[in-house]
């Protein structure tokens, strides 16, 4: 058993992967053979990810606020504190805060053998986001 009492400093989401203000706290990245990665992600109102996908899928659990999630080709879905979202492996999607609310979620992914967790694509067009 290992208890981590000090974690890496909070990192701001990179502009090439996020729109708006986003902060990430890496909560877990156990040593091999585990490939688990867990992040606490804080989105300011209207902030969201670019389109992306995960080779082994992703679990999002909303801790506070309200947000939005969309898979490519489907309608935007509202998510709220207490909701858990399973995103299938390889499914293109984006997620983030609602237009007038903050949103915080846990994001859990499994890395590939070479450590990759996410493939990033283009930013979400403003026309595709609800106002």
PDB file of C-alpha atoms in Angstrom:
ATOM      1  CA  UNK A   1       0.000   0.000   0.000  1.00  0.00           C
ATOM      2  CA  UNK A   2       1.153   3.511  -0.757  1.00  0.00           C
ATOM      3  CA  UNK A   3      -0.413   6.726   0.521  1.00  0.00           C
ATOM      4  CA  UNK A   4       0.402   9.851  -1.458  1.00  0.00           C
ATOM      5  CA  UNK A   5       0.258  12.942   0.706  1.00  0.00           C
ATOM      6  CA  UNK A   6       1.767  15.351  -1.771  1.00  0.00           C
ATOM      7  CA  UNK A   7       0.850  15.436  -5.433  1.00  0.00           C
ATOM      8  CA  UNK A   8       2.177  17.441  -8.373  1.00  0.00           C
ATOM      9  CA  UNK A   9       1.190  21.098  -8.575  1.00  0.00           C
ATOM     10  CA  UNK A  10      -2.038  22.058 -10.326  1.00  0.00           C
ATOM     11  CA  UNK A  11      -1.462  22.556 -14.054  1.00  0.00           C
ATOM     12  CA  UNK A  12      -3.388  24.858 -16.377  1.00  0.00           C
ATOM     13  CA  UNK A  13      -4.906  23.087 -19.369  1.00  0.00           C
ATOM     14  CA  UNK A  14      -2.884  23.634 -22.543  1.00  0.00           C
ATOM     15  CA  UNK A  15      -4.463  26.089 -25.008  1.00  0.00           C
ATOM     16  CA  UNK A  16      -4.091  23.593 -27.863  1.00  0.00           C
ATOM     17  CA  UNK A  17      -6.299  21.092 -25.972  1.00  0.00           C
ATOM     18  CA  UNK A  18      -8.754  23.334 -24.102  1.00  0.00           C
ATOM     19  CA  UNK A  19     -10.912  26.397 -24.738  1.00  0.00           C
ATOM     20  CA  UNK A  20     -11.247  28.728 -21.748  1.00  0.00           C
ATOM     21  CA  UNK A  21      -9.733  28.332 -18.301  1.00  0.00           C
ATOM     22  CA  UNK A  22      -9.166  24.730 -17.186  1.00  0.00           C
ATOM     23  CA  UNK A  23      -7.087  23.421 -14.273  1.00  0.00           C
ATOM     24  CA  UNK A  24      -5.927  19.815 -13.817  1.00  0.00           C
ATOM     25  CA  UNK A  25      -4.785  18.006 -10.690  1.00  0.00           C
ATOM     26  CA  UNK A  26      -3.206  14.608 -11.277  1.00  0.00           C
ATOM     27  CA  UNK A  27      -4.536  12.482  -8.417  1.00  0.00           C
ATOM     28  CA  UNK A  28      -3.139   9.084  -9.335  1.00  0.00           C
ATOM     29  CA  UNK A  29      -0.531   7.621 -11.664  1.00  0.00           C
ATOM     30  CA  UNK A  30       0.541   4.383  -9.950  1.00  0.00           C
ATOM     31  CA  UNK A  31       3.772   2.690 -11.037  1.00  0.00           C
ATOM     32  CA  UNK A  32       3.782  -0.119 -13.607  1.00  0.00           C
ATOM     33  CA  UNK A  33       2.262  -2.536 -14.184  1.00  0.00           C
ATOM     34  CA  UNK A  34      -0.706  -0.224 -13.494  1.00  0.00           C
ATOM     35  CA  UNK A  35      -1.655   2.082 -16.350  1.00  0.00           C
ATOM     36  CA  UNK A  36      -4.370   3.937 -14.418  1.00  0.00           C
ATOM     37  CA  UNK A  37      -4.430   7.741 -14.533  1.00  0.00           C
ATOM     38  CA  UNK A  38      -6.872   9.882 -12.562  1.00  0.00           C
ATOM     39  CA  UNK A  39      -7.337  13.647 -12.745  1.00  0.00           C
ATOM     40  CA  UNK A  40      -9.519  16.186 -10.989  1.00  0.00           C
ATOM     41  CA  UNK A  41     -10.423  18.706 -13.711  1.00  0.00           C
ATOM     42  CA  UNK A  42     -11.852  22.164 -12.978  1.00  0.00           C
ATOM     43  CA  UNK A  43     -13.595  24.041 -15.821  1.00  0.00           C
ATOM     44  CA  UNK A  44     -14.531  27.738 -15.630  1.00  0.00           C
ATOM     45  CA  UNK A  45     -17.921  28.624 -17.157  1.00  0.00           C
ATOM     46  CA  UNK A  46     -17.892  27.864 -20.879  1.00  0.00           C
ATOM     47  CA  UNK A  47     -14.478  26.147 -20.775  1.00  0.00           C
ATOM     48  CA  UNK A  48     -14.173  22.748 -22.439  1.00  0.00           C
ATOM     49  CA  UNK A  49     -11.838  20.271 -24.075  1.00  0.00           C
ATOM     50  CA  UNK A  50     -11.061  20.038 -27.768  1.00  0.00           C
ATOM     51  CA  UNK A  51     -12.289  16.938 -29.593  1.00  0.00           C
ATOM     52  CA  UNK A  52     -10.316  13.942 -28.365  1.00  0.00           C
ATOM     53  CA  UNK A  53     -10.443  10.188 -27.781  1.00  0.00           C
ATOM     54  CA  UNK A  54      -8.888   7.616 -25.459  1.00  0.00           C
ATOM     55  CA  UNK A  55      -7.573   4.222 -26.585  1.00  0.00           C
ATOM     56  CA  UNK A  56      -9.134   2.420 -23.581  1.00  0.00           C
ATOM     57  CA  UNK A  57     -12.092   4.733 -22.981  1.00  0.00           C
ATOM     58  CA  UNK A  58     -12.685   7.184 -20.144  1.00  0.00           C
ATOM     59  CA  UNK A  59     -14.844   7.513 -17.050  1.00  0.00           C
ATOM     60  CA  UNK A  60     -15.979  10.993 -15.987  1.00  0.00           C
ATOM     61  CA  UNK A  61     -17.638  11.535 -12.616  1.00  0.00           C
ATOM     62  CA  UNK A  62     -19.067  15.022 -12.060  1.00  0.00           C
ATOM     63  CA  UNK A  63     -18.269  16.288  -8.563  1.00  0.00           C
ATOM     64  CA  UNK A  64     -19.820  19.750  -8.718  1.00  0.00           C
ATOM     65  CA  UNK A  65     -21.576  22.095 -11.069  1.00  0.00           C
ATOM     66  CA  UNK A  66     -23.107  21.425 -14.444  1.00  0.00           C
ATOM     67  CA  UNK A  67     -21.455  20.609 -17.720  1.00  0.00           C
ATOM     68  CA  UNK A  68     -21.812  19.335 -21.237  1.00  0.00           C
ATOM     69  CA  UNK A  69     -20.524  16.288 -23.066  1.00  0.00           C
ATOM     70  CA  UNK A  70     -20.870  15.294 -26.702  1.00  0.00           C
ATOM     71  CA  UNK A  71     -19.739  12.400 -28.810  1.00  0.00           C
ATOM     72  CA  UNK A  72     -19.113  13.072 -32.475  1.00  0.00           C
ATOM     73  CA  UNK A  73     -22.313  12.834 -34.514  1.00  0.00           C
ATOM     74  CA  UNK A  74     -24.651  12.926 -31.477  1.00  0.00           C
ATOM     75  CA  UNK A  75     -26.500  15.608 -29.531  1.00  0.00           C
ATOM     76  CA  UNK A  76     -24.890  17.568 -26.684  1.00  0.00           C
ATOM     77  CA  UNK A  77     -25.814  16.056 -23.300  1.00  0.00           C
ATOM     78  CA  UNK A  78     -26.083  17.987 -20.029  1.00  0.00           C
ATOM     79  CA  UNK A  79     -24.292  16.462 -17.036  1.00  0.00           C
ATOM     80  CA  UNK A  80     -24.619  17.414 -13.368  1.00  0.00           C
ATOM     81  CA  UNK A  81     -22.986  16.683 -10.015  1.00  0.00           C
ATOM     82  CA  UNK A  82     -23.383  12.967  -9.268  1.00  0.00           C
ATOM     83  CA  UNK A  83     -23.522  11.876 -12.933  1.00  0.00           C
ATOM     84  CA  UNK A  84     -21.015   9.331 -14.242  1.00  0.00           C
ATOM     85  CA  UNK A  85     -20.226   9.123 -17.960  1.00  0.00           C
ATOM     86  CA  UNK A  86     -18.553   6.145 -19.695  1.00  0.00           C
ATOM     87  CA  UNK A  87     -16.925   7.094 -22.983  1.00  0.00           C
ATOM     88  CA  UNK A  88     -16.163   4.113 -25.214  1.00  0.00           C
ATOM     89  CA  UNK A  89     -12.605   3.335 -26.394  1.00  0.00           C
ATOM     90  CA  UNK A  90     -11.761   5.364 -29.489  1.00  0.00           C
ATOM     91  CA  UNK A  91     -14.947   7.482 -29.291  1.00  0.00           C
ATOM     92  CA  UNK A  92     -14.345  11.112 -30.370  1.00  0.00           C
ATOM     93  CA  UNK A  93     -15.889  13.460 -27.808  1.00  0.00           C
ATOM     94  CA  UNK A  94     -15.528  16.708 -25.854  1.00  0.00           C
ATOM     95  CA  UNK A  95     -16.674  17.800 -22.388  1.00  0.00           C
ATOM     96  CA  UNK A  96     -16.613  20.858 -20.173  1.00  0.00           C
ATOM     97  CA  UNK A  97     -18.569  23.359 -18.115  1.00  0.00           C
ATOM     98  CA  UNK A  98     -21.960  24.770 -18.981  1.00  0.00           C
ATOM     99  CA  UNK A  99     -22.021  28.291 -20.417  1.00  0.00           C
ATOM    100  CA  UNK A 100     -22.819  29.940 -17.066  1.00  0.00           C
ATOM    101  CA  UNK A 101     -21.527  27.447 -14.473  1.00  0.00           C
ATOM    102  CA  UNK A 102     -18.289  25.999 -13.179  1.00  0.00           C
ATOM    103  CA  UNK A 103     -17.903  22.221 -13.390  1.00  0.00           C
ATOM    104  CA  UNK A 104     -15.460  19.836 -11.745  1.00  0.00           C
ATOM    105  CA  UNK A 105     -15.133  16.168 -12.646  1.00  0.00           C
ATOM    106  CA  UNK A 106     -12.866  13.230 -11.984  1.00  0.00           C
ATOM    107  CA  UNK A 107     -11.433  11.793 -15.198  1.00  0.00           C
ATOM    108  CA  UNK A 108     -10.120   8.228 -15.161  1.00  0.00           C
ATOM    109  CA  UNK A 109      -8.237   6.704 -18.103  1.00  0.00           C
ATOM    110  CA  UNK A 110      -5.917   3.788 -18.781  1.00  0.00           C
ATOM    111  CA  UNK A 111      -2.677   4.464 -20.636  1.00  0.00           C
ATOM    112  CA  UNK A 112      -1.416   2.314 -23.494  1.00  0.00           C
ATOM    113  CA  UNK A 113       1.815   0.352 -23.087  1.00  0.00           C
ATOM    114  CA  UNK A 114       3.812   3.376 -24.279  1.00  0.00           C
ATOM    115  CA  UNK A 115       2.045   5.727 -21.826  1.00  0.00           C
ATOM    116  CA  UNK A 116      -0.381   7.440 -24.221  1.00  0.00           C
ATOM    117  CA  UNK A 117      -3.821   8.260 -22.761  1.00  0.00           C
ATOM    118  CA  UNK A 118      -5.330  10.779 -25.180  1.00  0.00           C
ATOM    119  CA  UNK A 119      -5.336  11.586 -28.895  1.00  0.00           C
ATOM    120  CA  UNK A 120      -6.246  15.260 -29.430  1.00  0.00           C
ATOM    121  CA  UNK A 121      -8.026  16.720 -32.457  1.00  0.00           C
ATOM    122  CA  UNK A 122      -9.432  20.139 -33.374  1.00  0.00           C
ATOM    123  CA  UNK A 123     -11.176  22.642 -31.123  1.00  0.00           C
ATOM    124  CA  UNK A 124     -14.961  22.451 -30.892  1.00  0.00           C
ATOM    125  CA  UNK A 125     -16.638  24.961 -33.208  1.00  0.00           C
ATOM    126  CA  UNK A 126     -18.651  27.614 -31.338  1.00  0.00           C
ATOM    127  CA  UNK A 127     -21.661  26.778 -33.506  1.00  0.00           C
ATOM    128  CA  UNK A 128     -21.669  23.241 -32.049  1.00  0.00           C
ATOM    129  CA  UNK A 129     -21.927  24.437 -28.421  1.00  0.00           C
ATOM    130  CA  UNK A 130     -25.236  25.460 -26.868  1.00  0.00           C
ATOM    131  CA  UNK A 131     -25.401  29.048 -25.598  1.00  0.00           C
TER     132      UNK A 131
END
